PDB file of N, CA and C in Angstrom:
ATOM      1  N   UNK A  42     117.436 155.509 157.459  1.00 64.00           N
ATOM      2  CA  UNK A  42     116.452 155.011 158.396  1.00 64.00           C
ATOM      3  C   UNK A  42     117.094 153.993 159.330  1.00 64.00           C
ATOM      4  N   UNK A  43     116.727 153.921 160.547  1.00 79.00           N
ATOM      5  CA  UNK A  43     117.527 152.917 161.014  1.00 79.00           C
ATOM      6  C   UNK A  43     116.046 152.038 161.719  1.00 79.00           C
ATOM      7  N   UNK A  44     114.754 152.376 161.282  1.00 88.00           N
ATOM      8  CA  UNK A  44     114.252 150.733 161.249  1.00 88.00           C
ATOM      9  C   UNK A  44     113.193 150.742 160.520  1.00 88.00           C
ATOM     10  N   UNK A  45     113.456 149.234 160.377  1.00 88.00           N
ATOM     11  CA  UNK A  45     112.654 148.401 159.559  1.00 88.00           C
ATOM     12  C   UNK A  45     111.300 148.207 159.150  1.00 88.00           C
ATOM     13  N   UNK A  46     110.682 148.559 158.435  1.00 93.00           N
ATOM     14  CA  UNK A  46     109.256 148.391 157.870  1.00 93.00           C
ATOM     15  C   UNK A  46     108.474 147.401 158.292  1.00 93.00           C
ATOM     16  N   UNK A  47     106.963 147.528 158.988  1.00 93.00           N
ATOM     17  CA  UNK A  47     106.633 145.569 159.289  1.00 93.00           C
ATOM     18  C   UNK A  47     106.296 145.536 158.005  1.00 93.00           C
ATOM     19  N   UNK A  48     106.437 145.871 156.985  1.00 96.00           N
ATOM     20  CA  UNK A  48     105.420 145.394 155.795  1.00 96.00           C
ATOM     21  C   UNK A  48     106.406 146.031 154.528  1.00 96.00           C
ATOM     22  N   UNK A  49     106.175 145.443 153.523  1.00 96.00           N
ATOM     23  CA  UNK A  49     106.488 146.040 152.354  1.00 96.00           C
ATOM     24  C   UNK A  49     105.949 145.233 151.150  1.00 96.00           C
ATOM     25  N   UNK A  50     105.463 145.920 149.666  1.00 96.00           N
ATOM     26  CA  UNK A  50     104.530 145.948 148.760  1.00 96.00           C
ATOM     27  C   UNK A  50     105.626 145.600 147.899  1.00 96.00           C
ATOM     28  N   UNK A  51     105.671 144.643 147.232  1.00 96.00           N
ATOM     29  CA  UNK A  51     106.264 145.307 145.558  1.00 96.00           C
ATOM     30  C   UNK A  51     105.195 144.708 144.858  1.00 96.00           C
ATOM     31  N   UNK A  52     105.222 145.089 143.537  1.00 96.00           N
ATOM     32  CA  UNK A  52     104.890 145.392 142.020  1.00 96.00           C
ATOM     33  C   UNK A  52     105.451 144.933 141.271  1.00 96.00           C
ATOM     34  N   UNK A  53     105.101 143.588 140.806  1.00 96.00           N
ATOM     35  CA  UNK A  53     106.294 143.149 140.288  1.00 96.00           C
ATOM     36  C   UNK A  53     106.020 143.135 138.776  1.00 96.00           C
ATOM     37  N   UNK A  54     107.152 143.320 137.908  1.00 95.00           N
ATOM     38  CA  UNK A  54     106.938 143.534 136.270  1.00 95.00           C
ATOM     39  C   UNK A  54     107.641 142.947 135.791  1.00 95.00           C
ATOM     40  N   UNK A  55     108.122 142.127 134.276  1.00 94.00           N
ATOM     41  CA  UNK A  55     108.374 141.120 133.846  1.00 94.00           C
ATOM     42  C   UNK A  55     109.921 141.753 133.721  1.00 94.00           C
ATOM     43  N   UNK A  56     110.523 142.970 133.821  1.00 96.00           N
ATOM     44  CA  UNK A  56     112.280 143.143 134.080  1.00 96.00           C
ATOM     45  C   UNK A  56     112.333 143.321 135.169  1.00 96.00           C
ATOM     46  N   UNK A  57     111.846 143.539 136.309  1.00 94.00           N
ATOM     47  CA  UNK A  57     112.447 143.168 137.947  1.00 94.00           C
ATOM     48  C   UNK A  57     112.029 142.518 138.630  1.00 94.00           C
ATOM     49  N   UNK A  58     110.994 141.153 138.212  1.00 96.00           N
ATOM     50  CA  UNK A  58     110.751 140.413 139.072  1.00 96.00           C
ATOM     51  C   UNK A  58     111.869 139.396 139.835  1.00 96.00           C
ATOM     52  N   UNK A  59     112.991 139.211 138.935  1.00 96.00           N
ATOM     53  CA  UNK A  59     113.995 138.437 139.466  1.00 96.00           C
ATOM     54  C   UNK A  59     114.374 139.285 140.374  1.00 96.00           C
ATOM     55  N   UNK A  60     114.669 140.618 140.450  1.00 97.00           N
ATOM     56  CA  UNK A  60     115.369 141.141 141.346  1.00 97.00           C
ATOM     57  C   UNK A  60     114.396 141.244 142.581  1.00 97.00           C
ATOM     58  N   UNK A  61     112.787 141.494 142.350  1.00 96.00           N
ATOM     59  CA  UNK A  61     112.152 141.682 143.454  1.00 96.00           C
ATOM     60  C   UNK A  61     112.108 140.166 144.413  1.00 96.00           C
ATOM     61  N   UNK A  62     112.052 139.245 143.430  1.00 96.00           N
ATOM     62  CA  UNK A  62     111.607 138.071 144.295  1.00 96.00           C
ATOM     63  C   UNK A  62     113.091 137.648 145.191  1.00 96.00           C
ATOM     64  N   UNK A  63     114.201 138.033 144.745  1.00 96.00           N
ATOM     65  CA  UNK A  63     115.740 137.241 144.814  1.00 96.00           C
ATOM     66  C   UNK A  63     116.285 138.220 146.271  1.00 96.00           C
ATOM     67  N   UNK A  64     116.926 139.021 145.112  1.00 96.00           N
ATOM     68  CA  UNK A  64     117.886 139.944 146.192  1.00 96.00           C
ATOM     69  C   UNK A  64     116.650 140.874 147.118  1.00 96.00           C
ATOM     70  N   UNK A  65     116.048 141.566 146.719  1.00 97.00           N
ATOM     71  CA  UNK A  65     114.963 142.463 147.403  1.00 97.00           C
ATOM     72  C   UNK A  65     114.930 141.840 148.762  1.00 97.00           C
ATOM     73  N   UNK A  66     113.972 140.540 148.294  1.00 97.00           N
ATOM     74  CA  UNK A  66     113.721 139.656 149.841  1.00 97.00           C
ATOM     75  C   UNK A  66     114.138 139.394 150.544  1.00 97.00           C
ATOM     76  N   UNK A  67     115.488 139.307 150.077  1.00 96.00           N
ATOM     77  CA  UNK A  67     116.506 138.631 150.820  1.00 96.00           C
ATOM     78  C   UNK A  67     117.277 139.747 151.515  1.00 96.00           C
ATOM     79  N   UNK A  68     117.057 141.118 150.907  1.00 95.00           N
ATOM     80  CA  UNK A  68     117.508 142.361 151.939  1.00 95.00           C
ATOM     81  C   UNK A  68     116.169 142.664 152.548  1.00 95.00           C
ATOM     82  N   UNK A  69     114.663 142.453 152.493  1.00 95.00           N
ATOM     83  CA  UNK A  69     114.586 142.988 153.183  1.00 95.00           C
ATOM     84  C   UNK A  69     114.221 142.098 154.917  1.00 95.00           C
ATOM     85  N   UNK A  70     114.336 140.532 154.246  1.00 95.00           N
ATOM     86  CA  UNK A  70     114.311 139.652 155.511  1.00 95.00           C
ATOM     87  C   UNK A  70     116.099 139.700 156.681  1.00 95.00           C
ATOM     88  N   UNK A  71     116.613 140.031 156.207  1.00 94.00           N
ATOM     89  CA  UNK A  71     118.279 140.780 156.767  1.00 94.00           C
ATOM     90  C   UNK A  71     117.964 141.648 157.401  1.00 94.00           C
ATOM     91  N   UNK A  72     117.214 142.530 156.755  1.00 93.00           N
ATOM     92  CA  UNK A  72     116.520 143.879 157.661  1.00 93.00           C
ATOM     93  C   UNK A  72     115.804 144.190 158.780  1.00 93.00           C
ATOM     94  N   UNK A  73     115.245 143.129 158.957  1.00 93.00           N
ATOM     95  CA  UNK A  73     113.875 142.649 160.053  1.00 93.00           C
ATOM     96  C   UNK A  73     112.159 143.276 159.369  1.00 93.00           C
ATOM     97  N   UNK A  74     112.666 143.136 158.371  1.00 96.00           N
ATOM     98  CA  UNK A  74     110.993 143.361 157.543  1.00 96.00           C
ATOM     99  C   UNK A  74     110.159 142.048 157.743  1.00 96.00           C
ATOM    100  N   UNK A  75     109.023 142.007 158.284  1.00 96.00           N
ATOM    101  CA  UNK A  75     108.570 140.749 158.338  1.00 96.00           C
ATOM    102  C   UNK A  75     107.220 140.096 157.805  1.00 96.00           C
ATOM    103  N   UNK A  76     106.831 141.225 156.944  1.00 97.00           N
ATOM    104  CA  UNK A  76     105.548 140.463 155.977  1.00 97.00           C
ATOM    105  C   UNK A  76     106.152 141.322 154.489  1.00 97.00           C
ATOM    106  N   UNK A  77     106.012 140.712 153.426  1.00 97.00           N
ATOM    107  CA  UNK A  77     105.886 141.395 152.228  1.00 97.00           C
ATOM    108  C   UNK A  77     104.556 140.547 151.915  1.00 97.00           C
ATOM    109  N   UNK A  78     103.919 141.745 150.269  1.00 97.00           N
ATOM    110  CA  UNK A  78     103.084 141.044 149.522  1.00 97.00           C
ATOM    111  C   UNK A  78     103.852 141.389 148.045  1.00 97.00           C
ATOM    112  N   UNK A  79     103.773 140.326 147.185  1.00 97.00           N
ATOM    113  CA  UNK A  79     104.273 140.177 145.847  1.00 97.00           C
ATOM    114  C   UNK A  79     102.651 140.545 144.926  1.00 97.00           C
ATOM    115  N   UNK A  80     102.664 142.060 144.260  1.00 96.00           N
ATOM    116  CA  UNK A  80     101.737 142.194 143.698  1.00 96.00           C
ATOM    117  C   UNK A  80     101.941 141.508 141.905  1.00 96.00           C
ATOM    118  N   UNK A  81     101.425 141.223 141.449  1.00 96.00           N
ATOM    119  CA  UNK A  81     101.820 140.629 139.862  1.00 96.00           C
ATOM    120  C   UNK A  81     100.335 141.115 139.124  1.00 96.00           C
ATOM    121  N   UNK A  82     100.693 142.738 138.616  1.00 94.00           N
ATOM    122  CA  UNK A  82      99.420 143.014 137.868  1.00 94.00           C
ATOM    123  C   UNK A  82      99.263 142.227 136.453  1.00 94.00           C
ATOM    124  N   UNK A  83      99.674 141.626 136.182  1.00 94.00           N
ATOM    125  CA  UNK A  83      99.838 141.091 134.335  1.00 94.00           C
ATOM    126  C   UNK A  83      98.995 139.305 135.016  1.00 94.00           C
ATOM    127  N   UNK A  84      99.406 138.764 136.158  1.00 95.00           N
ATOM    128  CA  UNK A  84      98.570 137.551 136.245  1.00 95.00           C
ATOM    129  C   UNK A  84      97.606 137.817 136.915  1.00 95.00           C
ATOM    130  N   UNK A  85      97.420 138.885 137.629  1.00 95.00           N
ATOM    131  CA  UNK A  85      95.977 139.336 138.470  1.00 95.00           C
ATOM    132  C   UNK A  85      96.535 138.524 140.083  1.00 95.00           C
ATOM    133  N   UNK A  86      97.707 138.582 140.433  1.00 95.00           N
ATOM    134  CA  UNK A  86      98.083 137.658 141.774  1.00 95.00           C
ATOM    135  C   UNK A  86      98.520 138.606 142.726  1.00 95.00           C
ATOM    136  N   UNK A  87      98.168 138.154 144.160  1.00 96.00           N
ATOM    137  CA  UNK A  87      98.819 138.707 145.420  1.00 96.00           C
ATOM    138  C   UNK A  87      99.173 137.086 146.351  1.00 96.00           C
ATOM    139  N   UNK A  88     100.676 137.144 146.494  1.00 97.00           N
ATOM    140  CA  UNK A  88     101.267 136.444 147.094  1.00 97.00           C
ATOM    141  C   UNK A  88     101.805 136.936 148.429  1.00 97.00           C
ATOM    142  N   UNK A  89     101.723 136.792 150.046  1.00 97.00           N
ATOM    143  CA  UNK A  89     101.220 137.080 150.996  1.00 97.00           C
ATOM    144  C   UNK A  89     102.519 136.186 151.412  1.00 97.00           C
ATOM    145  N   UNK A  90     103.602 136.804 152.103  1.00 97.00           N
ATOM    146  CA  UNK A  90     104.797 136.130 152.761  1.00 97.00           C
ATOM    147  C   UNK A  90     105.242 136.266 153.832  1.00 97.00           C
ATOM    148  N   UNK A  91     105.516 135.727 154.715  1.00 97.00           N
ATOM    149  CA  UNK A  91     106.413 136.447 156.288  1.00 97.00           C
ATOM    150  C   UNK A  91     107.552 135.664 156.568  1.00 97.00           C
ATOM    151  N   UNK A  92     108.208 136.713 157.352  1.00 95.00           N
ATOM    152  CA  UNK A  92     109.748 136.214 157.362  1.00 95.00           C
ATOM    153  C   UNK A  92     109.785 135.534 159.023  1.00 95.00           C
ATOM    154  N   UNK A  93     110.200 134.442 158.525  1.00 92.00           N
ATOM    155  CA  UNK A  93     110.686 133.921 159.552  1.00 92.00           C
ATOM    156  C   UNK A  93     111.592 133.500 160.290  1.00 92.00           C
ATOM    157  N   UNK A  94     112.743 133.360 160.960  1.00 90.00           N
ATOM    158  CA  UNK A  94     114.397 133.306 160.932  1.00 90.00           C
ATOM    159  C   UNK A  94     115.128 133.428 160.161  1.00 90.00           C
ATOM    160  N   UNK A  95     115.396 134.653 159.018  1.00 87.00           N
ATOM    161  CA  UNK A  95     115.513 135.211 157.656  1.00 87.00           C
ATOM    162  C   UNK A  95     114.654 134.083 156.517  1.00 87.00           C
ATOM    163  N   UNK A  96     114.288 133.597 156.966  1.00 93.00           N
ATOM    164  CA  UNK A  96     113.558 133.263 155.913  1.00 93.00           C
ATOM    165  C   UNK A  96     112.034 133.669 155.299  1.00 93.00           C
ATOM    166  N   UNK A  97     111.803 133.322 154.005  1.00 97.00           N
ATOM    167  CA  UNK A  97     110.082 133.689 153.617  1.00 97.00           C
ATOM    168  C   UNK A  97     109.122 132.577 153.620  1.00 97.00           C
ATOM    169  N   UNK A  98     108.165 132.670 154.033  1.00 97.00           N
ATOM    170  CA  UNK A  98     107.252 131.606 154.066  1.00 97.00           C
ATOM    171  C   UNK A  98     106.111 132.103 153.297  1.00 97.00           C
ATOM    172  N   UNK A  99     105.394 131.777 152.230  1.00 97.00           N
ATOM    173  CA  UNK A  99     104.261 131.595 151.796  1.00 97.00           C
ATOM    174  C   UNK A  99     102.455 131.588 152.646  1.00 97.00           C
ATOM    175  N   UNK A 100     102.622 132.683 153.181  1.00 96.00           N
ATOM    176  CA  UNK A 100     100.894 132.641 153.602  1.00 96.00           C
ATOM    177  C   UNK A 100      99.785 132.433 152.914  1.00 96.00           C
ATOM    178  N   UNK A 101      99.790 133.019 151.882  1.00 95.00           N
ATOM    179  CA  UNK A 101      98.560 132.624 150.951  1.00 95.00           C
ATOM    180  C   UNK A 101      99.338 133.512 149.486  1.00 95.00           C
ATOM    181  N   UNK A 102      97.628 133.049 148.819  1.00 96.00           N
ATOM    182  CA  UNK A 102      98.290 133.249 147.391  1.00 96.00           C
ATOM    183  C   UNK A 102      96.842 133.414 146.471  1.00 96.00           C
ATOM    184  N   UNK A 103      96.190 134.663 146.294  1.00 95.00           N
ATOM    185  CA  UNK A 103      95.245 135.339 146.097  1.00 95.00           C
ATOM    186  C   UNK A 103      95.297 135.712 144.301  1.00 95.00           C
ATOM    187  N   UNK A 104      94.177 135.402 144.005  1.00 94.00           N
ATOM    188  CA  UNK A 104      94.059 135.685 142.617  1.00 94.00           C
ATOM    189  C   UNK A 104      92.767 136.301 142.220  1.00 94.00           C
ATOM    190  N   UNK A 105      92.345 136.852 140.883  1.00 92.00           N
ATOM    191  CA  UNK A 105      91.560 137.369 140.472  1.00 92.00           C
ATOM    192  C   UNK A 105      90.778 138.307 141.442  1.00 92.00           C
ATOM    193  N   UNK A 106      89.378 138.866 141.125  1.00 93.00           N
ATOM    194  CA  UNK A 106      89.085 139.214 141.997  1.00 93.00           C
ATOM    195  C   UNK A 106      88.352 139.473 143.634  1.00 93.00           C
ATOM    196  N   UNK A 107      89.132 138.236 144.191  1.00 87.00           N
ATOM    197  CA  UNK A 107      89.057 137.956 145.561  1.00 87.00           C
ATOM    198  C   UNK A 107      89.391 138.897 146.798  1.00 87.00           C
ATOM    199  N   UNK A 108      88.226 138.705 147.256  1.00 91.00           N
ATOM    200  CA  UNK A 108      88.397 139.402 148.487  1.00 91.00           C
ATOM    201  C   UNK A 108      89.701 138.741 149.490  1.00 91.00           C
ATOM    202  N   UNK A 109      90.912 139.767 150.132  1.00 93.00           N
ATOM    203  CA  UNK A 109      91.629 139.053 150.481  1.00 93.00           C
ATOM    204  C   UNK A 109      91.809 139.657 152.160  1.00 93.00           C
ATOM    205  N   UNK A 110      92.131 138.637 153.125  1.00 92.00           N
ATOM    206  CA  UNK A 110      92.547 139.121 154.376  1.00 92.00           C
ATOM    207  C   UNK A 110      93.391 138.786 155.098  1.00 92.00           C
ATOM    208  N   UNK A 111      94.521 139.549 154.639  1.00 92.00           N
ATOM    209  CA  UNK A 111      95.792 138.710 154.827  1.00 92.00           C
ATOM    210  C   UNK A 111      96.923 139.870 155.606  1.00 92.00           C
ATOM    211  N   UNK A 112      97.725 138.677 156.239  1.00 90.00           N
ATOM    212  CA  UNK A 112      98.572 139.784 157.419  1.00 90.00           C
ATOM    213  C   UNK A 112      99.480 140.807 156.603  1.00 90.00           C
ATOM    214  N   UNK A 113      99.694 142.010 156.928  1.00 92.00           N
ATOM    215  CA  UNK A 113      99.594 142.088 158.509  1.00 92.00           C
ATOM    216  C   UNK A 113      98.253 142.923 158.769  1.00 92.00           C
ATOM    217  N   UNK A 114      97.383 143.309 157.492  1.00 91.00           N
ATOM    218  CA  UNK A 114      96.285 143.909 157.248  1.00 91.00           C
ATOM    219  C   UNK A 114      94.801 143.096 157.413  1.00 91.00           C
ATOM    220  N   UNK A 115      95.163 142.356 158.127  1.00 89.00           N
ATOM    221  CA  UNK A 115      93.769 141.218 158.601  1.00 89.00           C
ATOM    222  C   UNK A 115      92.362 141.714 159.368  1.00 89.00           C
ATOM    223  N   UNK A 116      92.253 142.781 160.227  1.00 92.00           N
ATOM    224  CA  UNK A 116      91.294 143.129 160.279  1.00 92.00           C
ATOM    225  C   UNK A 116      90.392 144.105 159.046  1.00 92.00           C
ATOM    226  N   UNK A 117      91.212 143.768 157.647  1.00 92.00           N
ATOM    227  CA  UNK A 117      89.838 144.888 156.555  1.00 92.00           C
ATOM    228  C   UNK A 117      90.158 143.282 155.525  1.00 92.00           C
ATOM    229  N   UNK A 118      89.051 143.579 154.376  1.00 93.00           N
ATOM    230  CA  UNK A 118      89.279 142.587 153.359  1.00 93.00           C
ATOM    231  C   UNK A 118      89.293 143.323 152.026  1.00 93.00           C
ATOM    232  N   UNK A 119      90.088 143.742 151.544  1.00 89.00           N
ATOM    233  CA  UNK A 119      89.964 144.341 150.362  1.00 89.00           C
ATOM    234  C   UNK A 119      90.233 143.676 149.028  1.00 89.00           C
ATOM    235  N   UNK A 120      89.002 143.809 148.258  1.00 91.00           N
ATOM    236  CA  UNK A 120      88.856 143.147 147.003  1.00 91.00           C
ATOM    237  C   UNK A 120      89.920 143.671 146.013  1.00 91.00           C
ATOM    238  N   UNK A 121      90.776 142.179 145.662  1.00 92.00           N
ATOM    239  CA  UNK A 121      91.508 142.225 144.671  1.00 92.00           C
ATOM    240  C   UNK A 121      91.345 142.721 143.228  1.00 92.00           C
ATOM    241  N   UNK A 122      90.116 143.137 142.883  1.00 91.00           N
ATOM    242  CA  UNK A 122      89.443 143.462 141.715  1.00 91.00           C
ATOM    243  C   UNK A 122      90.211 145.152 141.516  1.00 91.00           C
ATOM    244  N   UNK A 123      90.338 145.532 142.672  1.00 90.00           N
ATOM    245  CA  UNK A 123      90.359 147.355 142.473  1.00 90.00           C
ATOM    246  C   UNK A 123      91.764 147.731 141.980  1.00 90.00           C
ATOM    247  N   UNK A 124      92.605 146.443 142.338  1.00 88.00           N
ATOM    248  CA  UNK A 124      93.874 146.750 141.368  1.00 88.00           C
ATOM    249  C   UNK A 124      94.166 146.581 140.226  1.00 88.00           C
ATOM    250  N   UNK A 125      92.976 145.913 139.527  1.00 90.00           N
ATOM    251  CA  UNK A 125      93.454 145.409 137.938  1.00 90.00           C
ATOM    252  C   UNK A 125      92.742 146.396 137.201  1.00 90.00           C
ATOM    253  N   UNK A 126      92.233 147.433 137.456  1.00 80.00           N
ATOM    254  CA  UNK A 126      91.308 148.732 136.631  1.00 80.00           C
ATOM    255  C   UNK A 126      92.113 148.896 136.021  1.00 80.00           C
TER     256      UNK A 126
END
């Protein structure tokens, strides 16, 4: 592929979260990816990030089942509840 995703999802599980939160991010802010969300089904969390001069910044940080509306998907609100079934 030669470009970059505006968005990307991970899933994070208790053997690749180091790798998702560490190296992942850090390739995919190199990349010009510029929002991820950090899903964490075991704490019920969505962590909401954008890259900013390779770096990640923290937009929000969504738990249980909350309605969330967060970039780059801001015009819908979809309840956090439908992922923990």
């Amino acid at each position: 592929l030669t470009l970059a995703p505006d968005w990307i999802c991970e899933v994070l599980s208790t053997s690749t979260e180091a790798l998702d939160r560490g190296k992942k991010l850090r390739i995919y802010a190199r990349e010009g990816v510029t929002h991820a969300w950090l899903v964490d089904p075991l704490a019920h969390t969505l962590e909401v990030l954008c890259s900013e001069a390779g770096r990640w910044i923290e937009l929000g940080r969504y738990e249980g089942d909350a309605g969330v509306r967060a970039e780059p998907f801001d015009a819908i609100e979809p309840e956090l509840g439908a992922l923990w079934i």
